[in-house]
CSV table of C-alpha atoms in Angstrom, one decimal:
chain,number,residue,atom,x,y,z
A,23,MET,CA,81.1,94.1,107.0
A,24,LYS,CA,78.2,93.4,109.5
A,25,GLY,CA,79.5,90.2,111.0
A,26,ILE,CA,77.1,87.3,111.8
A,27,ARG,CA,79.9,86.1,113.8
A,28,PRO,CA,80.9,86.9,117.4
A,29,GLN,CA,83.8,89.2,118.2
A,30,ILE,CA,86.4,88.8,120.6
A,31,ILE,CA,88.8,91.8,120.9
A,32,LEU,CA,92.5,91.2,121.8
A,33,PHE,CA,93.2,94.7,123.2
A,34,GLY,CA,97.2,95.5,124.5
A,35,ASP,CA,100.3,96.7,123.8
A,36,SER,CA,103.0,94.8,121.6
A,37,ILE,CA,102.7,91.5,122.9
A,38,THR,CA,98.9,91.9,122.1
A,39,GLN,CA,99.8,93.4,118.3
A,40,GLN,CA,102.5,90.5,117.7
A,41,SER,CA,100.0,87.5,118.6
A,42,PHE,CA,99.2,86.9,115.1
A,43,SER,CA,103.0,86.4,114.3
A,44,PRO,CA,104.0,82.6,113.8
A,45,SER,CA,102.9,80.3,116.9
A,46,GLY,CA,101.4,83.7,118.2
A,47,TRP,CA,98.5,83.2,120.7
A,48,GLY,CA,96.2,85.4,119.1
A,49,SER,CA,96.3,83.3,115.9
A,50,ALA,CA,95.8,80.0,117.7
A,51,LEU,CA,93.3,81.6,119.3
A,52,ALA,CA,91.5,82.5,115.8
A,53,ASP,CA,92.3,79.0,114.7
A,54,ASN,CA,90.3,77.8,118.0
A,55,PHE,CA,87.4,79.5,117.1
A,56,SER,CA,87.3,79.1,113.8
A,57,ARG,CA,83.3,79.0,111.9
A,58,LYS,CA,82.6,80.5,115.7
A,59,ALA,CA,84.2,83.7,116.2
A,60,ASP,CA,86.0,86.6,115.0
A,61,ILE,CA,89.4,87.4,117.2
A,62,LEU,CA,90.2,90.9,116.2
A,63,ASN,CA,94.1,92.3,116.9
A,64,ARG,CA,93.7,95.9,118.8
A,65,GLY,CA,97.2,95.6,119.8
A,66,TYR,CA,99.5,98.5,119.8
A,67,GLY,CA,103.0,98.3,120.1
A,68,GLY,CA,104.7,100.8,122.6
A,69,TYR,CA,101.5,101.7,124.4
A,70,ASN,CA,100.8,102.3,128.3
A,71,THR,CA,97.4,102.4,129.8
A,72,ARG,CA,97.5,106.1,130.0
A,73,TRP,CA,97.9,106.2,126.1
A,74,ALA,CA,95.4,103.2,125.5
A,75,LEU,CA,92.4,105.5,127.0
A,76,PHE,CA,92.4,107.7,124.4
A,77,LEU,CA,91.7,104.4,122.2
A,78,LEU,CA,89.2,103.7,124.3
A,79,HIS,CA,86.0,105.3,122.9
A,80,HIS,CA,87.4,104.5,119.1
A,81,ILE,CA,87.8,100.5,119.4
A,82,PHE,CA,84.7,100.3,122.0
A,83,PRO,CA,81.9,103.0,121.1
A,84,LEU,CA,79.0,103.0,123.3
A,85,LEU,CA,76.9,103.5,120.9
A,86,GLY,CA,76.0,102.3,117.3
A,87,LEU,CA,77.5,98.9,118.4
A,88,ALA,CA,74.4,96.5,117.2
A,89,ASN,CA,76.8,93.2,118.1
A,90,PRO,CA,79.2,94.5,120.9
A,91,PRO,CA,82.0,91.6,121.5
A,92,VAL,CA,81.1,89.1,123.6
A,93,ALA,CA,85.0,89.3,125.1
A,94,ALA,CA,87.9,91.3,125.5
A,95,THR,CA,91.2,90.5,126.9
A,96,ILE,CA,93.0,93.8,128.3
A,97,PHE,CA,96.7,92.8,128.0
A,98,PHE,CA,99.1,95.9,129.6
A,99,GLY,CA,101.7,96.8,132.0
A,100,ALA,CA,104.7,95.9,130.8
A,101,ASN,CA,105.4,99.6,129.2
A,102,ASP,CA,103.7,101.2,132.4
A,103,ALA,CA,106.2,99.7,134.4
A,104,ALA,CA,109.0,101.2,132.5
A,105,LEU,CA,111.4,102.8,135.3
A,106,LEU,CA,111.9,106.6,135.3
A,107,GLY,CA,115.1,107.6,134.7
A,108,ARG,CA,115.9,104.9,132.3
A,109,ASN,CA,115.9,104.5,128.7
A,110,SER,CA,112.2,103.7,128.7
A,111,GLU,CA,111.0,106.6,130.9
A,112,ARG,CA,108.6,108.4,128.3
A,113,GLN,CA,106.6,105.0,128.6
A,114,HIS,CA,106.3,104.7,132.3
A,115,VAL,CA,103.0,105.4,133.9
A,116,PRO,CA,102.8,105.3,138.2
A,117,ILE,CA,101.5,102.2,139.4
A,118,GLU,CA,98.3,103.8,141.0
A,119,GLU,CA,97.6,105.5,137.8
A,120,TYR,CA,98.3,102.5,135.8
A,121,LYS,CA,95.5,100.4,138.1
A,122,GLU,CA,93.0,103.3,137.8
A,123,ASN,CA,93.3,103.1,133.9
A,124,LEU,CA,92.8,99.7,133.8
A,125,ARG,CA,89.3,100.2,135.8
A,126,LYS,CA,88.4,102.9,133.6
A,127,ILE,CA,88.7,100.3,130.7
A,128,VAL,CA,87.2,97.5,132.3
A,129,LEU,CA,84.1,99.6,133.2
A,130,HIS,CA,83.9,101.4,129.9
A,131,LEU,CA,83.6,98.0,128.5
A,132,LYS,CA,81.1,96.8,130.8
A,133,ARG,CA,79.3,100.1,129.5
A,134,CYS,CA,79.5,98.6,126.2
A,135,SER,CA,78.1,95.1,127.1
A,136,PRO,CA,77.2,94.2,130.6
A,137,THR,CA,77.4,90.7,129.2
A,138,MET,CA,81.2,91.3,127.7
A,139,LEU,CA,83.4,88.8,129.2
A,140,VAL,CA,86.4,91.0,130.1
A,141,VAL,CA,89.9,89.2,130.9
A,142,LEU,CA,92.7,91.1,132.8
A,143,ILE,CA,96.1,89.8,131.9
A,144,SER,CA,99.0,90.7,133.6
A,145,PRO,CA,102.5,91.6,132.4
A,146,PRO,CA,105.3,88.9,131.9
A,147,PRO,CA,107.8,88.6,134.2
A,148,ILE,CA,111.2,90.5,132.7
A,149,ASP,CA,114.5,88.8,132.0
A,150,GLU,CA,116.9,91.7,133.0
A,151,GLN,CA,119.7,90.0,131.4
A,152,GLY,CA,118.1,89.2,128.4
A,153,ARG,CA,116.8,92.9,128.0
A,154,MET,CA,120.5,94.3,128.6
A,155,GLU,CA,121.6,91.5,125.8
A,156,TYR,CA,119.0,92.9,123.5
A,157,ALA,CA,119.4,96.4,123.9
A,158,GLN,CA,123.3,96.0,123.4
A,159,SER,CA,122.8,93.9,119.9
A,160,VAL,CA,120.6,97.0,118.8
A,161,TYR,CA,122.5,100.2,120.2
A,162,GLY,CA,125.5,98.4,121.0
A,163,GLU,CA,128.0,100.4,123.2
A,164,LYS,CA,125.3,103.0,123.6
A,165,ALA,CA,123.0,100.6,125.7
A,166,MET,CA,122.3,101.5,129.0
A,167,LYS,CA,124.0,99.6,131.7
A,168,LEU,CA,120.7,99.6,133.5
A,169,PRO,CA,117.8,97.9,132.6
A,170,GLU,CA,114.9,99.7,131.6
A,171,ARG,CA,112.5,97.4,133.4
A,172,THR,CA,113.0,95.2,136.4
A,173,ASN,CA,111.4,91.9,137.0
A,174,GLU,CA,110.5,93.4,141.0
A,175,THR,CA,108.9,96.7,139.7
A,176,THR,CA,106.8,94.8,136.6
A,177,GLY,CA,105.6,92.4,139.5
A,178,GLU,CA,104.5,94.8,141.7
A,179,TYR,CA,102.5,96.1,138.1
A,180,ALA,CA,101.2,92.3,137.6
A,181,ASN,CA,99.8,92.4,141.4
A,182,GLN,CA,97.6,95.4,140.9
A,183,CYS,CA,96.3,94.0,137.6
A,184,VAL,CA,95.1,90.8,139.5
A,185,SER,CA,94.0,92.7,142.1
A,186,LEU,CA,91.7,94.9,140.1
A,187,ALA,CA,90.5,92.1,138.5
A,188,GLU,CA,89.1,90.7,142.2
A,189,GLU,CA,88.0,93.9,143.0
A,190,LEU,CA,85.8,94.2,140.3
A,191,GLY,CA,84.8,90.6,140.2
A,192,ILE,CA,86.1,89.6,137.0
A,193,PRO,CA,88.7,87.0,135.7
A,194,SER,CA,92.6,87.8,135.2
A,195,ILE,CA,95.5,85.6,134.3
A,196,ASN,CA,99.0,86.5,136.1
A,197,LEU,CA,101.3,85.6,133.7
A,198,TRP,CA,104.2,87.2,135.9
A,199,SER,CA,103.6,84.6,138.4
A,200,LYS,CA,102.4,81.8,136.0
A,201,MET,CA,105.5,81.9,133.3
A,202,GLN,CA,107.8,82.1,136.9
A,203,GLU,CA,106.8,78.6,137.9
A,204,ASN,CA,108.9,76.9,135.5
A,205,GLU,CA,112.8,76.5,135.5
A,206,GLY,CA,114.3,78.6,132.9
A,207,TRP,CA,111.7,80.9,131.9
A,208,GLN,CA,113.9,83.6,131.2
A,209,ARG,CA,114.8,82.1,127.9
A,210,LYS,CA,112.1,79.6,127.3
A,211,TYR,CA,109.5,81.9,127.4
A,212,LEU,CA,110.7,85.5,126.3
A,213,SER,CA,112.7,86.1,123.2
A,214,ASP,CA,114.2,89.2,124.5
A,215,GLY,CA,113.6,89.3,128.3
A,216,LEU,CA,109.9,91.0,127.7
A,217,HIS,CA,108.4,89.8,124.3
A,218,LEU,CA,107.1,86.4,124.0
A,219,THR,CA,108.7,83.0,122.4
A,220,SER,CA,106.7,80.4,120.7
A,221,GLU,CA,106.7,78.7,124.1
A,222,GLY,CA,106.0,81.7,125.7
A,223,ASN,CA,102.6,82.5,123.1
A,224,ALA,CA,101.7,78.9,124.2
A,225,VAL,CA,101.3,79.7,128.0
A,226,VAL,CA,99.3,82.9,127.1
A,227,HIS,CA,96.9,80.9,124.6
A,228,LYS,CA,96.5,78.1,127.0
A,229,GLU,CA,95.5,80.5,130.0
A,230,VAL,CA,93.5,82.2,128.3
A,231,VAL,CA,91.4,79.4,126.7
A,232,GLN,CA,91.4,78.0,130.2
A,233,VAL,CA,89.8,81.3,131.3
A,234,PHE,CA,87.7,81.5,128.7
A,235,ASN,CA,86.3,77.9,129.3
A,236,GLN,CA,85.2,79.0,133.1
A,237,ALA,CA,83.6,81.9,132.0
A,238,GLY,CA,81.6,79.5,129.7
A,239,LEU,CA,83.1,81.2,126.5
A,240,SER,CA,84.0,77.4,124.5
A,241,ALA,CA,85.0,77.3,120.8
A,242,PRO,CA,83.9,73.4,120.8
A,243,SER,CA,80.3,74.2,122.4
A,244,MET,CA,79.6,77.0,120.1
A,245,PRO,CA,77.7,76.7,116.3
A,246,ASN,CA,79.3,76.7,113.6
A,247,ASP,CA,77.7,80.2,111.9
A,248,PHE,CA,76.7,77.6,109.0
A,249,PRO,CA,75.5,74.2,108.3
A,250,HIS,CA,78.8,71.5,108.6
A,251,HIS,CA,79.2,70.4,105.2
A,252,SER,CA,77.8,67.4,106.0
A,253,GLU,CA,74.7,68.2,107.2
A,254,ILE,CA,74.2,69.5,103.3
A,255,ASP,CA,72.1,67.4,101.6
A,256,PRO,CA,73.6,67.1,98.1
A,257,ASN,CA,70.0,66.7,96.5
A,258,ASN,CA,68.1,69.3,98.5
A,259,PRO,CA,70.9,71.8,99.5
A,260,GLU,CA,68.2,74.5,100.3
A,261,LYS,CA,67.0,72.9,103.0
A,262,ALA,CA,70.2,72.9,105.7
A,263,PHE,CA,70.7,76.7,104.9
A,264,THR,CA,67.1,77.4,105.2
A,265,ILE,CA,67.1,76.1,108.8
A,266,GLN,CA,70.3,77.9,109.7
A,267,CYS,CA,70.2,81.0,107.5
A,268,THR,CA,66.8,82.4,108.2
B,198,MET,CA,81.8,96.5,116.3
B,199,LYS,CA,82.0,99.4,114.0
B,200,GLY,CA,85.4,98.6,112.4
B,201,ILE,CA,88.0,101.4,112.0
B,202,ARG,CA,90.0,99.5,110.3
B,203,PRO,CA,89.4,98.3,106.5
B,204,GLN,CA,88.7,94.5,106.1
B,205,ILE,CA,89.9,91.7,104.2
B,206,ILE,CA,88.0,88.6,103.7
B,207,LEU,CA,89.3,85.5,103.2
B,208,PHE,CA,86.0,83.3,101.7
B,209,GLY,CA,86.7,79.5,100.7
B,210,ASP,CA,86.9,76.3,101.4
B,211,SER,CA,89.0,74.1,104.2
B,212,ILE,CA,92.3,75.5,102.8
B,213,THR,CA,90.7,79.2,104.0
B,214,GLN,CA,89.1,77.7,107.2
B,215,GLN,CA,92.4,75.9,108.1
B,216,SER,CA,94.4,79.7,107.2
B,217,PHE,CA,94.8,80.4,110.9
B,218,SER,CA,96.8,77.2,111.8
B,219,PRO,CA,100.3,77.4,113.0
B,220,SER,CA,102.0,78.8,110.1
B,221,GLY,CA,98.9,79.7,108.2
B,222,TRP,CA,98.5,81.7,105.1
B,223,GLY,CA,95.8,83.8,107.0
B,224,SER,CA,97.8,84.4,110.0
B,225,ALA,CA,100.6,85.4,108.0
B,226,LEU,CA,98.4,88.0,106.2
B,227,ALA,CA,97.1,89.1,109.6
B,228,ASP,CA,100.2,89.5,111.0
B,229,ASN,CA,101.4,91.6,107.6
B,230,PHE,CA,98.5,93.8,108.1
B,231,SER,CA,98.8,94.3,111.9
B,232,ARG,CA,97.4,97.6,112.7
B,233,LYS,CA,96.5,98.3,109.2
B,234,ALA,CA,93.6,95.7,108.3
B,235,ASP,CA,91.4,93.1,109.7
B,236,ILE,CA,91.7,89.9,108.1
B,237,LEU,CA,88.4,87.8,108.4
B,238,ASN,CA,88.2,83.9,108.2
B,239,ARG,CA,85.4,82.9,106.1
B,240,GLY,CA,86.6,79.8,105.2
B,241,TYR,CA,83.9,76.6,105.1
B,242,GLY,CA,85.3,72.8,105.2
B,243,GLY,CA,84.0,70.8,102.5
B,244,TYR,CA,82.3,73.5,100.6
B,245,ASN,CA,81.9,73.7,97.1
B,246,THR,CA,80.9,77.0,95.1
B,247,ARG,CA,77.3,75.8,95.0
B,248,TRP,CA,76.7,75.6,98.2
B,249,ALA,CA,79.0,78.9,99.1
B,250,LEU,CA,76.2,80.5,96.7
B,251,PHE,CA,73.8,80.3,99.7
B,252,LEU,CA,76.2,82.4,102.0
B,253,LEU,CA,76.9,85.2,99.8
B,254,HIS,CA,74.4,87.2,100.5
B,255,HIS,CA,75.1,86.6,104.8
B,256,ILE,CA,78.5,87.1,104.4
B,257,PHE,CA,78.6,89.6,102.0
B,258,PRO,CA,75.1,91.8,102.3
B,259,LEU,CA,74.3,94.5,99.4
B,260,LEU,CA,72.9,96.5,102.0
B,261,GLY,CA,74.0,98.1,105.5
B,262,LEU,CA,77.9,98.1,104.4
B,263,ALA,CA,78.9,101.4,105.7
B,264,ASN,CA,82.7,99.9,105.0
B,265,PRO,CA,82.4,97.0,102.5
B,266,PRO,CA,85.6,95.2,102.6
B,267,VAL,CA,88.4,96.6,100.3
B,268,ALA,CA,89.5,92.9,99.4
B,269,ALA,CA,88.5,89.5,99.4
B,270,THR,CA,90.3,86.0,98.1
B,271,ILE,CA,87.6,83.3,96.7
B,272,PHE,CA,89.1,80.2,96.9
B,273,PHE,CA,87.2,77.4,96.1
B,274,GLY,CA,87.6,74.4,93.3
B,275,ALA,CA,89.2,71.6,95.7
B,276,ASN,CA,85.4,70.2,96.4
B,277,ASP,CA,84.0,71.1,93.2
B,278,ALA,CA,87.0,68.7,91.4
B,279,ALA,CA,85.9,66.0,93.5
B,280,LEU,CA,85.0,63.2,91.0
B,281,LEU,CA,81.4,61.6,90.4
B,282,GLY,CA,81.1,58.0,91.0
B,283,ARG,CA,84.2,58.4,93.7
B,284,ASN,CA,83.9,59.1,97.7
B,285,SER,CA,83.3,62.5,97.6
B,286,GLU,CA,80.8,62.8,95.0
B,287,ARG,CA,78.1,64.4,96.9
B,288,GLN,CA,80.7,67.6,96.7
B,289,HIS,CA,81.2,67.3,92.9
B,290,VAL,CA,80.3,70.6,91.0
B,291,PRO,CA,80.3,70.0,87.1
B,292,ILE,CA,82.7,72.2,85.5
B,293,GLU,CA,80.8,74.6,84.0
B,294,GLU,CA,78.5,75.4,87.0
B,295,TYR,CA,82.0,76.0,89.0
B,296,LYS,CA,82.9,78.6,86.7
B,297,GLU,CA,79.4,80.1,86.5
B,298,ASN,CA,79.1,80.1,90.5
B,299,LEU,CA,82.8,82.3,90.4
B,300,ARG,CA,81.2,84.3,88.4
B,301,LYS,CA,78.2,84.8,90.6
B,302,ILE,CA,80.6,85.4,93.8
B,303,VAL,CA,82.9,87.9,91.7
B,304,LEU,CA,79.8,89.7,90.4
B,305,HIS,CA,78.0,89.9,93.9
B,306,LEU,CA,81.0,91.3,95.8
B,307,LYS,CA,81.7,93.9,92.8
B,308,ARG,CA,78.1,95.0,93.5
B,309,CYS,CA,78.8,95.4,97.3
B,310,SER,CA,81.6,97.6,96.4
B,311,PRO,CA,83.2,98.5,93.1
B,312,THR,CA,86.5,99.0,94.1
B,313,MET,CA,86.7,96.2,96.2
B,314,LEU,CA,90.0,94.0,95.1
B,315,VAL,CA,88.8,90.6,94.4
B,316,VAL,CA,90.9,87.9,94.0
B,317,LEU,CA,90.3,84.4,92.3
B,318,ILE,CA,92.6,81.5,93.7
B,319,SER,CA,92.7,78.3,91.8
B,320,PRO,CA,92.7,75.1,94.0
B,321,PRO,CA,96.0,73.5,94.6
B,322,PRO,CA,97.1,70.2,92.8
B,323,ILE,CA,96.5,67.1,94.0
B,324,ASP,CA,99.0,64.3,94.8
B,325,GLU,CA,96.8,61.5,94.6
B,326,GLN,CA,99.6,58.8,96.0
B,327,GLY,CA,99.3,61.2,99.1
B,328,ARG,CA,95.2,61.2,99.0
B,329,MET,CA,95.1,57.2,98.9
B,330,GLU,CA,97.6,57.0,102.0
B,331,TYR,CA,95.7,59.4,104.1
B,332,ALA,CA,92.2,58.2,102.8
B,333,GLN,CA,93.8,54.4,104.3
B,334,SER,CA,95.3,56.1,107.2
B,335,VAL,CA,91.6,57.1,108.1
B,336,TYR,CA,89.4,54.5,106.6
B,337,GLY,CA,91.7,51.5,106.6
B,338,GLU,CA,90.6,48.5,104.3
B,339,LYS,CA,87.4,50.2,103.7
B,340,ALA,CA,89.2,53.1,101.9
B,341,MET,CA,88.4,53.0,98.3
B,342,LYS,CA,91.2,52.0,96.1
B,343,LEU,CA,90.7,54.6,93.5
B,344,PRO,CA,91.1,58.8,94.3
B,345,GLU,CA,88.1,60.7,94.9
B,346,ARG,CA,90.0,63.6,93.1
B,347,THR,CA,92.9,63.6,90.3
B,348,ASN,CA,95.3,66.4,89.4
B,349,GLU,CA,94.5,66.4,86.1
B,350,THR,CA,90.9,66.9,86.6
B,351,THR,CA,91.5,69.7,89.4
B,352,GLY,CA,93.9,71.4,87.1
B,353,GLU,CA,91.1,71.5,84.7
B,354,TYR,CA,88.8,73.4,87.4
B,355,ALA,CA,92.0,75.6,87.9
B,356,ASN,CA,92.3,76.5,84.4
B,357,GLN,CA,88.4,77.7,84.3
B,358,CYS,CA,89.3,79.7,87.3
B,359,VAL,CA,91.9,81.8,85.6
B,360,SER,CA,90.3,82.1,82.9
B,361,LEU,CA,87.2,83.6,84.2
B,362,ALA,CA,89.7,86.2,86.1
B,363,GLU,CA,91.0,86.8,82.7
B,364,GLU,CA,87.4,87.2,81.3
B,365,LEU,CA,86.2,89.4,84.5
B,366,GLY,CA,89.9,91.6,84.6
B,367,ILE,CA,90.6,90.7,87.8
B,368,PRO,CA,93.5,89.2,89.5
B,369,SER,CA,94.1,85.3,89.9
B,370,ILE,CA,96.2,82.9,91.2
B,371,ASN,CA,97.1,79.7,89.6
B,372,LEU,CA,97.8,77.8,92.6
B,373,TRP,CA,97.9,74.5,90.9
B,374,SER,CA,100.7,75.4,88.5
B,375,LYS,CA,102.4,77.1,90.4
B,376,MET,CA,103.2,74.5,93.2
B,377,GLN,CA,103.8,72.1,90.3
B,378,GLU,CA,107.1,74.1,89.1
B,379,ASN,CA,109.3,73.3,92.1
B,380,GLU,CA,110.2,69.4,92.3
B,381,GLY,CA,108.6,67.2,95.4
B,382,TRP,CA,105.3,69.2,95.4
B,383,GLN,CA,103.5,66.3,96.6
B,384,ARG,CA,105.2,66.1,100.1
B,385,LYS,CA,106.7,69.6,100.3
B,386,TYR,CA,103.3,71.7,99.8
B,387,LEU,CA,100.6,68.9,100.6
B,388,SER,CA,100.1,67.6,103.9
B,389,ASP,CA,97.4,64.7,102.8
B,390,GLY,CA,97.9,65.2,99.2
B,391,LEU,CA,95.2,68.1,99.6
B,392,HIS,CA,95.6,70.6,102.6
B,393,LEU,CA,99.0,72.4,102.9
B,394,THR,CA,102.1,72.2,104.8
B,395,SER,CA,103.6,75.3,106.7
B,396,GLU,CA,105.5,75.5,103.2
B,397,GLY,CA,102.4,75.0,101.2
B,398,ASN,CA,101.0,78.3,103.2
B,399,ALA,CA,104.0,79.8,103.0
B,400,VAL,CA,103.5,80.0,98.7
B,401,VAL,CA,99.9,81.1,99.3
B,402,HIS,CA,100.7,83.9,101.2
B,403,LYS,CA,103.5,84.8,99.1
B,404,GLU,CA,101.5,84.8,96.0
B,405,VAL,CA,98.6,86.7,97.7
B,406,VAL,CA,100.7,89.5,99.2
B,407,GLN,CA,102.3,90.0,95.4
B,408,VAL,CA,98.9,89.9,93.9
B,409,PHE,CA,97.8,92.7,96.6
B,410,ASN,CA,100.8,94.3,95.9
B,411,GLN,CA,100.6,94.7,92.0
B,412,ALA,CA,96.9,96.1,93.0
B,413,GLY,CA,98.0,98.5,95.2
B,414,LEU,CA,97.2,97.2,98.4
B,415,SER,CA,100.4,96.8,100.5
B,416,ALA,CA,100.4,96.8,104.2
B,417,PRO,CA,103.7,98.8,104.6
B,418,SER,CA,102.2,102.0,102.9
B,419,MET,CA,98.8,101.8,104.9
B,420,PRO,CA,98.7,104.0,107.9
B,421,ASN,CA,98.8,102.9,111.3
B,422,ASP,CA,95.2,102.9,112.9
B,423,PHE,CA,96.4,105.0,115.4
B,424,PRO,CA,99.6,107.1,116.1
B,425,HIS,CA,102.9,105.0,116.6
B,426,HIS,CA,104.0,105.6,120.1
B,427,SER,CA,106.9,106.9,118.9
B,428,GLU,CA,104.7,110.2,117.8
B,429,ILE,CA,103.2,110.3,121.1
B,430,ASP,CA,104.7,113.3,123.4
B,431,PRO,CA,104.5,112.0,126.8
B,432,ASN,CA,104.0,115.5,128.4
B,433,ASN,CA,101.2,116.0,125.8
B,434,PRO,CA,99.8,112.8,124.2
B,435,GLU,CA,96.4,114.5,123.6
B,436,LYS,CA,98.4,116.3,120.5
B,437,ALA,CA,99.2,112.9,118.4
B,438,PHE,CA,95.5,111.6,119.1
B,439,THR,CA,93.7,114.7,118.3
B,440,ILE,CA,95.4,115.1,114.8
B,441,GLN,CA,94.8,110.9,114.1
B,442,CYS,CA,91.5,110.3,115.7
B,443,THR,CA,89.2,113.3,114.8
């Protein structure tokens, strides 16, 4: 369907894929942008930036976009930061490559549309204890005794994400730092040491809205895509639609 | 953005517009169809079917749709059923016209795509007491003493909606009847006598999923739009993407 509304794309891993779950940050954005913009979820659980590159030209084709997205969030790193030699090593991407992959993604999006607002979001912190408990609840005795991700390593990836944003002059959200500002972040924001609770989703939502606002993308200041019902004269409805739809 | 995923459009009034609020039925559908289909919200608060007709060709253009939506829910009637001579009379549409407007909408969608699954949803029941209390909380002493909608009249509109679906051989959901099957529906399902609580949203969600399933539109049986991460060989990621993306 040829959209009338601008599109905002959420591109990322499972934390994006799950963002339309109850209290999810994607749903909350969709609610904010109700009648203003479409929020499209392009989250791919388990993906790292290396695999994300294979999707880039499909999700954001360079040609044939009459209306390229007005904004995109790029939210990877939680899987790239999986440690070598541990359970999730197949998802590991070296930190230098992570940064370069993110750069390729951002530059591709800017080629799609130089005016697209691209926001980099760092991975959230890791609660290693929560992660171990989760692994034991799923795999029981077979669970590895060492965490497959550490908070320290994930923090290094978060730093590279934010550093790249500075290099490219685009906004970013250091979720890793932001969440750790609050006491009890481990259980408050993370459901299994990695994925988000309702409160964790609320943090992402709040940060994204703030960055969007600072960049001039503010739902309240955008027009409704069709007349508000109060603007329609019941005796002459054509009038309101003639003005706004032609 | 040219979508890879099929689109499902939710077309309706405020009950559709609000469907991405926390626990909303639209968000829940988007979560079900994660990586399968995009759920696009085309809800217009306050609209009746007469005004909806002005949007039809914009939202569902007959030409230029490379990928028409695979499904649409049409969810109007709560405003059409507003009573003449009461506070919301400007939204009133006579019942015969309501049915004919719905018919025009359905036939237009079928012209867009003969295979589009079109589902008619009737308005929910009205809790007149809840509606009055809401009006008093907003307008105080100035609130009218008579409800602007009655459950009985809305039920007649719901019957016409379902009757039209039968005439046209398409599925429908009689939300007006369905909700009243349960004791305490007034407060359980309705927040202000008209709009939906979380539990009310859950009813709509469940009914829509059931109708979709019966018509063969089932999220679990649809393919992911790109390889599941477990199908990606970390030593040869190209392989999975070559198979599914070309």
